[in-house]
Short mmCIF file of C-alpha atoms in Angstrom, two decimals:
data_model
loop_
_atom_site.label_atom_id
_atom_site.label_comp_id
_atom_site.label_asym_id
_atom_site.label_seq_id
_atom_site.Cartn_x
_atom_site.Cartn_y
_atom_site.Cartn_z
CA MET A 2 123.41 129.66 77.99
CA GLY A 3 119.71 129.29 77.74
CA ARG A 4 116.78 131.53 78.57
CA PHE A 5 113.35 130.59 79.93
CA ASP A 6 110.69 133.18 80.48
CA GLY A 7 113.31 135.93 80.71
CA ARG A 8 115.43 133.91 83.27
CA THR A 9 119.16 133.55 82.07
CA VAL A 10 120.76 130.02 82.78
CA ARG A 11 124.57 129.98 82.93
CA TYR A 12 126.84 126.94 83.59
CA GLU A 13 127.71 126.37 87.02
CA PRO A 14 130.02 123.43 88.24
CA THR A 15 127.53 121.23 89.63
CA SER A 16 127.51 117.60 90.14
CA VAL A 17 125.63 115.56 87.57
CA LYS A 18 124.46 113.03 90.05
CA ASP A 19 122.89 115.96 92.23
CA LEU A 20 121.26 117.36 89.27
CA LEU A 21 119.64 113.91 88.33
CA VAL A 22 118.49 113.23 91.87
CA GLU A 23 117.03 116.69 92.01
CA MET A 24 115.28 116.31 88.47
CA LYS A 25 113.81 112.85 89.53
CA ASP A 26 112.57 114.37 92.83
CA THR A 27 111.11 117.36 91.07
CA ALA A 28 109.46 115.35 88.26
CA GLU A 29 107.78 113.08 90.97
CA LEU A 30 106.54 116.07 92.74
CA LEU A 31 105.16 117.91 89.80
CA ILE A 32 102.91 114.94 89.01
CA ASP A 33 101.56 115.01 92.54
CA LEU A 34 100.99 118.94 92.49
CA SER A 35 99.47 118.81 89.00
CA TYR A 36 96.82 116.17 89.48
CA SER A 37 96.06 117.70 92.99
CA ALA A 38 95.65 121.21 91.38
CA VAL A 39 93.13 119.85 89.08
CA LEU A 40 91.23 117.55 91.70
CA HIS A 41 90.94 120.39 94.23
CA GLY A 42 90.39 123.20 91.55
CA SER A 43 93.56 124.99 93.32
CA PRO A 44 94.97 128.01 91.47
CA THR A 45 97.45 128.26 94.24
CA VAL A 46 98.68 124.68 93.86
CA ALA A 47 98.74 125.30 89.99
CA HIS A 48 101.03 128.13 90.58
CA GLU A 49 103.44 125.81 92.40
CA VAL A 50 103.57 123.59 89.47
CA VAL A 51 104.32 126.64 87.19
CA GLU A 52 107.24 127.54 89.59
CA LEU A 53 108.46 124.00 89.64
CA GLU A 54 108.23 123.86 85.97
CA HIS A 55 110.63 126.71 85.52
CA ARG A 56 112.91 125.03 87.89
CA MET A 57 112.99 121.90 86.15
CA ASP A 58 113.97 123.96 82.67
CA VAL A 59 117.06 125.29 84.61
CA LEU A 60 117.90 121.75 85.98
CA GLN A 61 117.65 120.23 82.54
CA MET A 62 119.70 122.87 80.92
CA ARG A 63 122.42 122.77 83.45
CA ALA A 64 122.62 118.85 83.31
CA ARG A 65 122.90 119.14 79.53
CA MET A 66 125.95 121.77 79.97
CA SER A 67 127.78 119.43 82.41
CA LEU A 68 127.21 116.26 80.23
CA MET A 69 128.52 118.03 77.24
CA LEU A 70 131.51 119.06 78.94
CA ALA A 71 132.17 115.38 80.69
CA ALA A 72 131.98 113.48 77.19
CA ARG A 73 135.75 113.56 76.22
CA ASN A 74 135.71 110.50 73.76
CA PRO A 75 133.25 108.22 72.04
CA ASN A 76 133.13 105.61 74.88
CA GLU A 77 132.14 108.22 77.40
CA ALA A 78 129.61 109.71 74.86
CA GLU A 79 128.01 106.29 74.47
CA THR A 80 127.48 105.83 78.24
CA LEU A 81 126.40 109.44 78.63
CA ALA A 82 123.70 109.13 75.89
CA PRO A 83 121.22 107.26 78.09
CA VAL A 84 121.77 109.86 80.85
CA LEU A 85 120.62 112.57 78.20
CA GLY A 86 117.43 110.35 77.66
CA VAL A 87 116.76 110.63 81.27
CA ILE A 88 117.07 114.32 81.25
CA ALA A 89 114.89 114.83 78.44
CA ALA A 90 112.18 112.66 79.90
CA ALA A 91 112.15 114.25 83.17
CA ASP A 92 111.58 117.79 81.23
CA LYS A 93 108.87 116.00 79.37
CA ILE A 94 107.11 114.83 82.62
CA ALA A 95 107.48 118.50 83.70
CA ASP A 96 105.81 119.74 80.72
CA ALA A 97 102.94 117.25 80.86
CA ALA A 98 102.33 118.41 84.46
CA GLY A 99 102.26 121.88 83.33
CA ASP A 100 99.52 120.80 80.73
CA ILE A 101 97.69 119.41 83.40
CA ALA A 102 97.84 122.38 85.59
CA LYS A 103 96.61 124.58 82.63
CA ILE A 104 92.99 123.00 83.24
CA VAL A 105 93.08 125.27 86.21
CA THR A 106 95.22 128.13 85.25
CA GLU A 107 93.42 128.68 81.89
CA GLU A 108 89.96 127.79 83.77
CA ILE A 109 89.56 124.85 80.89
CA GLY A 110 87.61 123.23 83.69
CA LEU A 111 86.31 119.75 84.50
CA PRO A 112 82.69 118.61 85.53
CA ASP A 113 82.16 118.92 89.11
CA ALA A 114 80.86 115.46 89.58
CA MET A 115 84.04 114.14 87.96
CA ARG A 116 86.22 116.17 90.17
CA GLY A 117 84.28 114.69 93.13
CA ALA A 118 84.71 111.28 92.12
CA LEU A 119 88.66 111.64 91.21
CA SER A 120 89.17 113.30 94.61
CA ALA A 121 87.56 110.26 96.63
CA GLY A 122 90.36 108.18 94.69
CA VAL A 123 93.57 109.98 96.08
CA GLU A 124 94.86 111.42 99.39
CA THR A 125 94.11 115.35 100.01
CA LEU A 126 97.07 117.71 99.14
CA VAL A 127 96.99 121.22 100.18
CA ARG A 128 99.31 124.28 100.11
CA GLY A 129 99.85 126.28 103.28
CA THR A 130 101.98 129.04 104.47
CA VAL A 131 103.59 128.73 107.89
CA SER A 132 102.22 131.75 109.96
CA ASP A 133 104.25 134.00 112.27
CA ASP A 134 102.39 132.66 115.15
CA SER A 135 102.08 128.92 114.16
CA ALA A 136 102.77 126.31 116.85
CA TYR A 137 105.00 124.63 114.03
CA ALA A 138 107.26 127.60 113.27
CA GLY A 139 110.89 127.19 114.14
CA ARG A 140 110.53 123.40 115.02
CA ARG A 141 111.91 120.47 113.12
CA LEU A 142 109.70 117.83 111.57
CA ASP A 143 110.84 115.11 113.98
CA ASP A 144 109.61 117.41 116.94
CA VAL A 145 106.18 118.29 115.36
CA ASP A 146 105.77 114.58 114.37
CA LEU A 147 102.89 115.26 112.20
CA GLU A 148 102.83 111.91 110.38
CA SER A 149 102.60 109.57 113.52
CA GLU A 150 100.02 111.96 114.92
CA THR A 151 97.77 112.91 112.18
CA GLY A 152 98.87 110.76 109.04
CA VAL A 153 99.89 114.08 107.41
CA ARG A 154 103.22 114.40 105.66
CA VAL A 155 105.13 117.43 104.49
CA ILE A 156 106.07 116.58 100.87
CA ALA A 157 107.81 119.66 99.88
CA VAL A 158 108.68 123.23 101.28
CA ARG A 159 109.47 126.42 99.25
CA ARG A 160 111.48 128.94 101.14
CA ASP A 161 111.63 132.18 98.87
CA GLU A 162 112.98 130.80 95.64
CA ASP A 163 114.34 127.53 96.93
CA TRP A 164 112.72 124.18 97.24
CA ILE A 165 113.20 121.60 99.85
CA LEU A 166 112.04 118.20 98.19
CA ASN A 167 111.44 115.39 100.35
CA PRO A 168 112.15 117.31 103.53
CA GLY A 169 113.45 114.89 106.34
CA ALA A 170 113.18 114.54 110.16
CA THR A 171 115.73 117.42 110.67
CA THR A 172 114.15 120.03 108.44
CA ARG A 173 112.98 123.00 110.21
CA LEU A 174 109.87 124.73 109.50
CA GLU A 175 110.10 128.56 109.36
CA ALA A 176 107.40 131.43 109.33
CA GLY A 177 106.81 132.24 105.78
CA ASP A 178 107.57 128.83 104.43
CA VAL A 179 105.09 127.50 101.78
CA THR A 180 104.34 123.87 102.70
CA LEU A 181 102.69 121.07 100.65
CA LEU A 182 100.85 118.75 102.91
CA ARG A 183 99.42 115.42 101.98
CA GLY A 184 97.32 112.95 103.98
CA PRO A 185 93.75 111.95 105.04
CA GLU A 186 91.34 114.57 104.94
CA ALA A 187 90.55 114.53 108.70
CA GLY A 188 94.36 114.73 109.51
CA VAL A 189 94.67 117.63 107.07
CA ALA A 190 91.76 119.32 108.57
CA ALA A 191 93.56 119.34 111.88
CA VAL A 192 96.92 120.40 110.89
CA TYR A 193 96.16 123.06 108.46
CA PRO A 194 94.80 125.76 110.83
CA VAL A 195 97.65 125.24 113.14
CA LEU A 196 100.20 125.30 110.33
CA SER A 197 98.45 128.50 108.68
CA GLY A 198 96.29 130.24 110.97
CA ASP A 199 93.55 129.95 108.40
CA PRO A 200 90.26 127.54 108.49
CA TYR A 201 90.48 124.36 106.37
CA GLU A 202 87.65 124.51 103.85
CA PRO A 203 87.24 121.11 102.15
CA ASP A 204 85.74 120.58 98.73
CA PRO A 205 82.21 119.88 98.33
CA GLU A 206 81.38 116.22 97.66
CA ALA A 207 80.10 115.25 94.24
CA GLU A 208 79.00 111.94 92.70
CA PRO A 209 78.90 111.25 88.88
CA GLY A 210 75.54 111.10 87.33
CA ILE A 211 76.26 109.67 83.97
CA ASP A 212 77.23 106.08 83.88
CA ASP A 213 79.86 106.47 81.04
CA LEU A 214 81.48 109.43 82.84
CA GLU A 215 82.01 107.39 85.75
CA ARG A 216 83.68 104.87 83.69
CA ALA A 217 85.92 107.34 81.98
CA VAL A 218 86.77 108.67 85.71
CA ASP A 219 87.74 105.05 86.88
CA SER A 220 90.05 104.84 83.72
CA ILE A 221 91.66 108.26 84.31
CA VAL A 222 92.32 107.28 88.05
CA LEU A 223 94.02 104.03 87.06
CA MET A 224 96.02 105.86 84.34
CA LYS A 225 97.22 108.21 86.86
CA ASN A 226 98.27 105.41 89.14
CA LEU A 227 99.88 103.30 86.48
CA SER A 228 101.85 106.38 85.14
CA GLU A 229 103.17 107.52 88.41
CA LEU A 230 104.33 103.89 89.09
CA ALA A 231 106.03 103.87 85.61
CA VAL A 232 107.96 106.94 86.47
CA ASP A 233 109.01 105.33 89.82
CA LEU A 234 110.04 102.07 88.25
CA ALA A 235 111.73 103.79 85.37
CA TYR A 236 114.14 105.77 87.64
CA GLY A 237 114.62 102.68 89.73
CA SER A 238 115.50 100.48 86.54
CA VAL A 239 118.40 103.34 85.59
CA LEU A 240 119.61 103.79 89.19
CA PHE A 241 120.11 100.07 89.66
CA ASP A 242 120.51 98.89 86.02
CA ASN A 243 117.80 96.55 86.35
CA GLU A 244 116.23 95.11 82.98
CA GLU A 245 113.13 93.62 84.66
CA LEU A 246 112.14 96.81 85.99
CA ALA A 247 112.39 98.28 82.74
CA GLU A 248 110.31 95.58 81.08
CA GLU A 249 107.52 96.38 83.71
CA VAL A 250 107.80 100.04 82.55
CA SER A 251 107.03 98.69 79.03
CA ASN A 252 104.13 96.68 80.04
CA LEU A 253 102.71 99.68 82.21
CA GLU A 254 103.08 101.80 79.18
CA ILE A 255 101.22 99.48 76.97
CA GLU A 256 98.34 99.24 79.45
CA VAL A 257 98.00 102.97 79.77
CA ASP A 258 97.85 103.34 76.00
CA ALA A 259 94.99 100.72 76.22
CA LEU A 260 93.23 102.54 79.04
CA GLN A 261 93.47 105.92 77.04
CA SER A 262 91.77 104.36 74.12
CA ARG A 263 88.78 103.07 76.32
CA PHE A 264 88.70 106.36 78.18
CA GLU A 265 88.38 108.56 75.22
CA ALA A 266 85.37 106.33 73.87
CA TRP A 267 83.55 106.68 77.19
CA THR A 268 84.27 110.37 77.58
CA LEU A 269 82.82 110.81 73.95
CA ARG A 270 79.69 108.93 74.95
CA ALA A 271 79.41 110.53 78.10
CA ALA A 272 79.26 114.03 76.15
CA ALA A 273 76.15 112.93 74.40
CA GLU A 274 74.46 112.79 77.74
CA ALA A 275 76.13 115.58 79.31
CA ASP A 276 74.39 119.14 79.74
CA ASP A 277 77.46 120.96 78.75
CA PRO A 278 79.66 118.73 76.60
CA VAL A 279 82.19 121.60 76.33
CA ALA A 280 82.96 120.84 80.15
CA LEU A 281 84.37 117.57 79.29
CA ARG A 282 87.22 119.27 77.30
CA GLY A 283 89.24 119.30 80.37
CA LEU A 284 88.93 115.59 80.83
CA ILE A 285 90.26 114.96 77.41
CA HIS A 286 93.07 117.20 78.24
CA LEU A 287 93.88 115.21 81.24
CA GLY A 288 94.01 111.92 79.69
CA VAL A 289 96.43 113.15 76.77
CA ALA A 290 98.86 114.48 79.48
CA THR A 291 98.55 111.38 81.59
CA GLU A 292 99.59 109.18 78.74
CA GLU A 293 102.53 111.51 77.92
CA ILE A 294 103.83 110.78 81.40
CA SER A 295 103.95 107.12 80.80
CA ASP A 296 105.50 107.57 77.51
CA ALA A 297 108.35 109.66 79.41
CA ALA A 298 109.08 106.78 81.67
CA LEU A 299 109.44 104.46 78.80
CA THR A 300 111.99 107.00 77.41
CA ILE A 301 113.87 106.83 80.64
CA THR A 302 114.40 103.15 80.43
CA GLU A 303 115.98 103.13 76.94
CA GLY A 304 119.54 102.76 77.83
CA VAL A 305 118.66 99.92 80.35
CA LEU A 306 116.58 97.81 77.59
CA ARG A 307 119.46 98.44 74.97
CA ASP A 308 121.91 96.92 77.43
CA LEU A 309 124.18 100.18 77.25
CA ASP A 310 126.71 100.53 80.20
CA VAL A 311 125.61 102.63 83.25
CA HIS A 312 127.65 105.71 83.42
CA PRO A 313 129.88 106.06 86.66
CA VAL A 314 127.80 109.34 87.80
CA VAL A 315 124.52 106.97 88.04
CA GLU A 316 126.34 104.28 90.02
CA MET A 317 127.18 107.14 92.40
CA ALA A 318 123.75 107.97 92.70
CA VAL A 319 122.92 104.07 93.34
CA GLN A 320 125.69 103.98 96.26
CA GLU A 321 123.90 106.86 98.09
CA SER A 322 120.44 105.28 97.84
CA ASP A 323 118.94 103.92 100.95
CA GLU A 324 115.89 102.48 99.36
CA ILE A 325 115.53 100.48 96.30
CA ILE A 326 112.66 99.33 94.03
CA THR A 327 112.46 95.54 93.21
CA ARG A 328 110.53 93.23 91.19
CA THR A 329 109.60 89.92 92.86
CA VAL A 330 107.63 86.92 91.62
CA VAL A 331 105.68 85.07 94.32
CA GLY A 332 106.47 81.32 94.04
CA GLU A 333 103.63 78.89 94.41
CA GLY A 334 103.90 77.45 98.12
CA SER A 335 106.36 80.04 99.20
CA ARG A 336 106.05 81.74 102.50
CA LEU A 337 104.39 84.91 100.62
CA ASP A 338 101.84 82.65 99.02
CA GLY A 339 98.61 83.60 100.98
CA THR A 340 100.16 86.49 102.81
CA GLY A 341 97.75 89.47 103.27
CA VAL A 342 98.68 92.99 102.33
CA VAL A 343 96.94 95.94 103.84
CA ASP A 344 97.65 99.42 102.73
CA GLY A 345 100.50 98.39 101.08
CA VAL A 346 102.47 96.59 103.92
CA PRO A 347 102.52 92.71 103.81
CA ALA A 348 101.92 90.82 106.99
CA THR A 349 105.52 89.94 107.59
CA ASP A 350 108.38 90.98 109.79
CA ILE A 351 110.01 92.70 106.87
CA SER A 352 110.08 96.62 106.38
CA THR A 353 109.01 96.39 102.62
CA SER A 354 106.26 98.41 100.99
CA VAL A 355 104.23 97.06 98.05
CA LEU A 356 103.69 99.52 95.30
CA ALA A 357 101.81 97.44 93.04
CA ILE A 358 101.11 93.83 92.05
CA ARG A 359 100.55 92.46 88.44
CA ARG A 360 98.50 89.32 88.74
CA PRO A 361 98.13 87.23 85.57
CA ASP A 362 94.43 87.08 85.58
CA GLU A 363 93.55 90.54 86.87
CA GLY A 364 96.15 92.85 85.50
CA TRP A 365 97.54 95.49 87.72
CA LEU A 366 96.55 96.18 91.28
CA VAL A 367 98.09 99.53 92.35
CA GLY A 368 97.67 102.32 94.78
CA PRO A 369 98.40 103.14 98.54
CA ASP A 370 95.24 101.36 99.82
CA LEU A 371 96.19 97.93 98.30
CA ASP A 372 94.25 95.30 100.23
CA THR A 373 94.71 91.86 98.88
CA THR A 374 96.14 88.19 99.45
CA LEU A 375 99.21 87.44 97.60
CA ARG A 376 99.10 84.52 95.32
CA GLY A 377 101.54 82.17 93.54
CA GLY A 378 102.36 83.82 90.27
CA ASP A 379 101.75 87.39 91.37
CA VAL A 380 104.40 90.01 90.17
CA ILE A 381 105.13 92.29 92.97
CA ILE A 382 106.75 95.60 92.84
CA SER A 383 108.20 96.80 96.15
CA LYS A 384 110.21 99.42 97.85
CA GLY A 385 112.53 98.88 100.98
CA THR A 386 116.17 98.76 101.95
CA ARG A 387 118.63 96.55 100.30
CA THR A 388 118.58 93.86 103.03
CA SER A 389 114.70 94.04 103.46
CA ALA A 390 114.62 93.32 99.66
CA GLU A 391 116.88 90.40 99.72
CA GLU A 392 114.85 88.86 102.59
CA PHE A 393 111.56 89.53 100.77
CA ASP A 394 112.89 87.80 97.76
CA ALA A 395 113.67 84.77 99.99
CA LEU A 396 110.12 84.69 101.18
CA ALA A 397 108.86 84.41 97.68
CA ALA A 398 111.23 81.73 96.49
#
């Protein structure tokens, strides 16, 4: 058994597949929460990062115990070794997210102007507790229908010590639930008071006043987006045993390393012009942790890149997956060549979302607000059902 902050972890007979899925969801949520805690200077969201980091410690210890019991011969040990790498990488992501949250919890701090610029590049995320008299209390998410009405999504719910990650349409909100809401600021401003009974107070806007600081901010936003994409692709490469996705993770990791080098140079230059150079310490802290996330994503893909067989426990996880991540190359003169993409959705009849585009002459285009026209030679990273993925691939041929 292991011990984390006074919490004893004992072996429980649990499906390794279920543990892997929960670790994946937890890692992705931790990335979201940690950046949001910093961008909004929110101690409450930072607290949720700490709680989830403890949860990840428990998950990874139980997963290791289960794998040790599952390996009965050298062949099984060989197929389980990459799964151990996935577990270690998820734990590393959790540690990096915890380091990002420390910018808030340990009051390392960030320049106000930088926080304002960063916030403009991401959707608003807030933590709200469902009040006893909330109009949402006791109702299912499909009944409340927040997303279609306001664009706001409930990305997680904490009920006492239990987490509901990726809540679905049938999830019911209860008084006392701690919810994490994400969406456009106007939508959050409308939903938050109804949910919590408290007024919504947005962060004051601020603009960078130093050119080099603005360049550093642009770099860290891109590093954040590329690292998040790398984690998505890394899990996709393992779940679907897809070497092409694993190679894209390697490309992303190289890009993030290059961005971090430029980011550090611009931050040091900005320090010479800043009134309080010590205030930039949190920015350096953020850059280091972001780069560690992309490194962890590369670790996840190690088994795929080494062409090791996928363990049956991973195959079972694939069989239950409704959505898959795919890599598609747009052929010259194909039906996708010249097709517009707005907010990540291509102008086709296929329900596929474009997560990112790697363009030969421009590098990576990434983010939920993608607005571009596809060209021959573009490498598209997309998410959709298996059927839509096949249809999308046919359009690109």
